[in-house]
mmCIF file of C-alpha atoms in Angstrom:
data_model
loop_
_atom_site.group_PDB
_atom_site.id
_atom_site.type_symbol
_atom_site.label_atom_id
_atom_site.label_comp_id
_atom_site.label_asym_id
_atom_site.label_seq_id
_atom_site.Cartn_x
_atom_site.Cartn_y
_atom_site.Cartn_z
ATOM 1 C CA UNK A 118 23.273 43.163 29.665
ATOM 2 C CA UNK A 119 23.683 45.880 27.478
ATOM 3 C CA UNK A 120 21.170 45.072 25.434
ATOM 4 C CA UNK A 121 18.835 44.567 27.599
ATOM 5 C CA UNK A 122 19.654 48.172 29.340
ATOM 6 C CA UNK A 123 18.306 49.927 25.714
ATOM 7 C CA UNK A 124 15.250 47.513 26.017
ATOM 8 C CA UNK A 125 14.282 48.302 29.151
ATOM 9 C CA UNK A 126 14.945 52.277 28.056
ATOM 10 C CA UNK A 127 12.778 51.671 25.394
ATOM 11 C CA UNK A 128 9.926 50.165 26.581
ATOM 12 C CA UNK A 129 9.675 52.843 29.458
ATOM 13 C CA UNK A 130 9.805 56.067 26.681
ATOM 14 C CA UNK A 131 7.571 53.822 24.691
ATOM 15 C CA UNK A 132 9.154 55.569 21.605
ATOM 16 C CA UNK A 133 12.297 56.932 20.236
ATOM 17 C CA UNK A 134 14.029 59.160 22.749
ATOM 18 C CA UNK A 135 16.506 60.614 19.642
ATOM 19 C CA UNK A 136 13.483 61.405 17.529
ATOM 20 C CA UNK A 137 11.515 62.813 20.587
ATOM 21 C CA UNK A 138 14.647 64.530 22.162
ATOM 22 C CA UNK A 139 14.948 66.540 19.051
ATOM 23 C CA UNK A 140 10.835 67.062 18.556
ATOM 24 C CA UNK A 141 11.284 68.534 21.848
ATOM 25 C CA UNK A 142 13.927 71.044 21.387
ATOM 26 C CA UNK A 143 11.892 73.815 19.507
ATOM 27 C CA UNK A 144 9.861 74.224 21.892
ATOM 28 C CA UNK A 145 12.522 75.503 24.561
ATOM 29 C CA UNK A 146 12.357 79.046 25.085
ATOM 30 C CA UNK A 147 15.657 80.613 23.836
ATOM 31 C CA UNK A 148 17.461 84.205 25.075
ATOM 32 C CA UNK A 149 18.088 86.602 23.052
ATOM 33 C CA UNK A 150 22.338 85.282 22.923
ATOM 34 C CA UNK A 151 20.679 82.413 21.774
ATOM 35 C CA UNK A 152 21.279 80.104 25.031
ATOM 36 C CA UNK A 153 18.380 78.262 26.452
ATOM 37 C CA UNK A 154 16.156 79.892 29.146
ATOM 38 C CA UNK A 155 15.647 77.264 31.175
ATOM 39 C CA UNK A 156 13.915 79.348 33.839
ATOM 40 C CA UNK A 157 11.631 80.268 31.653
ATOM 41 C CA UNK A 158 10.890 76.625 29.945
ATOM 42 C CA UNK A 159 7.590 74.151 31.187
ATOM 43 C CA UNK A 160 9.357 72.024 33.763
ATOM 44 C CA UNK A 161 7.512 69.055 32.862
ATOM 45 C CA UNK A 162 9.178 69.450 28.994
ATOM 46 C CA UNK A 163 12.793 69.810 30.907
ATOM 47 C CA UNK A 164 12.230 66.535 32.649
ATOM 48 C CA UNK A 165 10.900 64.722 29.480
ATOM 49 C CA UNK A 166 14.484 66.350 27.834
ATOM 50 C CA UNK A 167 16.470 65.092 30.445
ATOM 51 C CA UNK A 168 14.727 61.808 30.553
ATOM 52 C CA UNK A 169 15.459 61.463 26.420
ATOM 53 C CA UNK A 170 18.830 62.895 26.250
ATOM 54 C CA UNK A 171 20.205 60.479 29.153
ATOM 55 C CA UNK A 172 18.586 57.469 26.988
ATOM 56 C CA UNK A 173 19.833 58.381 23.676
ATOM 57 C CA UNK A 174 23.375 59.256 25.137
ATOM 58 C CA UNK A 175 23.108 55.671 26.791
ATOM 59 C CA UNK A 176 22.248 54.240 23.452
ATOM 60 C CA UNK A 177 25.229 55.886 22.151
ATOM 61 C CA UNK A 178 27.790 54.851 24.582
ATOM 62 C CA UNK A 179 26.399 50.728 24.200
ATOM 63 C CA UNK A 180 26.383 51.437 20.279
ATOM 64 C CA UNK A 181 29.389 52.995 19.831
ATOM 65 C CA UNK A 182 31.987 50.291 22.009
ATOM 66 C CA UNK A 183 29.829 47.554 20.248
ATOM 67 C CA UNK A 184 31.294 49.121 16.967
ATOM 68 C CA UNK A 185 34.349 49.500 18.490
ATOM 69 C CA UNK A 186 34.425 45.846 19.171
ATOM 70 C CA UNK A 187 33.134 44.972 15.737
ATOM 71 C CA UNK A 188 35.653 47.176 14.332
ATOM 72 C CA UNK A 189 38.610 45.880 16.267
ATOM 73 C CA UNK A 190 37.526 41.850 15.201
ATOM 74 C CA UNK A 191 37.482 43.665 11.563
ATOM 75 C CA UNK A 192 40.946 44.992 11.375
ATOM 76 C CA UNK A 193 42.214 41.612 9.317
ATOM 77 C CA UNK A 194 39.915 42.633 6.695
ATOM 78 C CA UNK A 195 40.411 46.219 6.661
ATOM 79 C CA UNK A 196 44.035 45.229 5.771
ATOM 80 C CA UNK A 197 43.553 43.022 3.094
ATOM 81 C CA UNK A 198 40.935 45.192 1.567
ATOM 82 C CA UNK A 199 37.684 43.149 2.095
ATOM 83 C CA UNK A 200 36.012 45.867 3.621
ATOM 84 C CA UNK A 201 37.475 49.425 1.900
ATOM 85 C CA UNK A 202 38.802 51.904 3.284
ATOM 86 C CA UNK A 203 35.923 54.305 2.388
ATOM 87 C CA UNK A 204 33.487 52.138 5.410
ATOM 88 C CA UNK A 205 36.382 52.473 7.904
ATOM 89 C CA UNK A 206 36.622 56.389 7.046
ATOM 90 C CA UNK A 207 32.549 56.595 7.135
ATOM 91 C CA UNK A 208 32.109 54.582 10.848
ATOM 92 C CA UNK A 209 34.870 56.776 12.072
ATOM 93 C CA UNK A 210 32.753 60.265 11.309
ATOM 94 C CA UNK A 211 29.938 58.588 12.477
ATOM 95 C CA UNK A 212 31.637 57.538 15.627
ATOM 96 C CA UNK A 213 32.851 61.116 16.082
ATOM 97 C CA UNK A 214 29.513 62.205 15.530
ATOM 98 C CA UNK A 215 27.563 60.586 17.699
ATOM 99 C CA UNK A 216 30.532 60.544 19.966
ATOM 100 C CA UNK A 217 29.549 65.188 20.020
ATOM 101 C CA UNK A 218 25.860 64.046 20.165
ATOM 102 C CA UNK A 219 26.125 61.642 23.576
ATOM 103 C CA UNK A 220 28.419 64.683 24.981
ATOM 104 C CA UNK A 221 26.059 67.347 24.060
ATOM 105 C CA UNK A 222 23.131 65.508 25.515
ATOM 106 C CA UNK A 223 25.245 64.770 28.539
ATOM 107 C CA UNK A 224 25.107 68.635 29.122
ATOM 108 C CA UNK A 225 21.777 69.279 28.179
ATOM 109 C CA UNK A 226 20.380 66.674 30.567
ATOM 110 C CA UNK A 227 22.812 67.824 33.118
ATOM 111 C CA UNK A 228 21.471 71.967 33.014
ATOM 112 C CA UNK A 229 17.859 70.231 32.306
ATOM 113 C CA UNK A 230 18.110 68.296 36.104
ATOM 114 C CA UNK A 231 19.574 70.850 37.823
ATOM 115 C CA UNK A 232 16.270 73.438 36.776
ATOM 116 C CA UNK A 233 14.208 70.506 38.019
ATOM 117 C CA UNK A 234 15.440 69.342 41.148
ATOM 118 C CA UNK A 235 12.949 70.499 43.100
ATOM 119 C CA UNK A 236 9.675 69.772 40.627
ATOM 120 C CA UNK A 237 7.418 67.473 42.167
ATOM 121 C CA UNK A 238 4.441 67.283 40.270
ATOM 122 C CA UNK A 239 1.163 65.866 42.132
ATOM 123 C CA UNK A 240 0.384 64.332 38.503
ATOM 124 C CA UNK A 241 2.968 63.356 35.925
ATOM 125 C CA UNK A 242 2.053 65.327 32.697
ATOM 126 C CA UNK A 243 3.487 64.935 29.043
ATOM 127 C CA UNK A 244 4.204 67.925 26.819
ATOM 128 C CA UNK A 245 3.826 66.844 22.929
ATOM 129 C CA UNK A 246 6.477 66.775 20.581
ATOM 130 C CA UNK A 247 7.280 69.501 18.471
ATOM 131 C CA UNK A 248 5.594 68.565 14.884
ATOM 132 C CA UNK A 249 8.576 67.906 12.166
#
C-alpha cells in the first residue's frame, strides 16, 4: 500500500515534489528577521509548497520505516561485520536527516495551509520553479 501511496503522489505532481519544493523556496518573500512573509507570498505558490512539502514528508515517513525494517532484518550482519559499521553510522545521519527534513516540511506546509484556507481560485494556476 505504501508504495502505491508515493505512486499515486507522483503521478499527480507529475515530477519531483523534493526537487520542486526546494525550486520553490526562493521565490518566497522573506522579512527582514528573515522569517517568511507569507502574507505577502502568491497564494497559488503557497498551495503548490504545501502540496510538495506534504508529499516529500510522506515519502519520507514510507522511506524511512522501510529502512528501519531493512535495518532491523540486517542487525545479524551488522554484528558479524558483513555490512561495516561505517553504512550503519551513514543510514543513521541520513535517517536523522531526513527525519529534520519531513518535520520541517510538516511546518512549512502547516503555516503554508493556514495562509490559504480561504483561496479559491476560479482557475488553478502554476507558478514555475525557481531556476537552480
Amino acid at each position: 500500500m505504501g508504495a502505491q501511496l508515493m505512486q499515486t503522489a507522483h503521478i499527480r505532481g507529475g515530477g519531483s515534489p523534493m526537487r520542486d519544493l526546494l525550486l520553490q523556496l526562493p521565490l518566497l518573500p522573506a522579512k527582514t528577521g528573515k522569517s517568511i512573509e507569507y502574507e505577502a507570498a502568491d497564494a497559488a505558490l503557497l498551495v503548490q509548497i504545501a502540496d510538495n512539502a506534504e508529499t516529500a514528508m510522506n515519502t519520507i515517513h514510507l522511506g524511512l520505516s522501510a529502512v528501519g525494517h531493512l535495518l532491523a532484518y540486517a542487525a545479524p550482519e551488522v554484528e558479524t561485520g558483513e555490512i561495516s559499521g561505517d553504512a550503519t553510522e551513514a543510514l543513521g545521519w541520513l535517517m536523522a536527516e531526513l527525519g529534520t527534513f519531513a518535520a520541517t516540511a510538516f511546518c512549512l506546509s502547516a503555516a503554508c495551509r493556514r495562509h490559504t484556507a480561504d483561496f479559491a481560485p476560479a482557475r488553478p494556476r502554476a507558478v514555475a520553479n525557481a531556476r537552480p
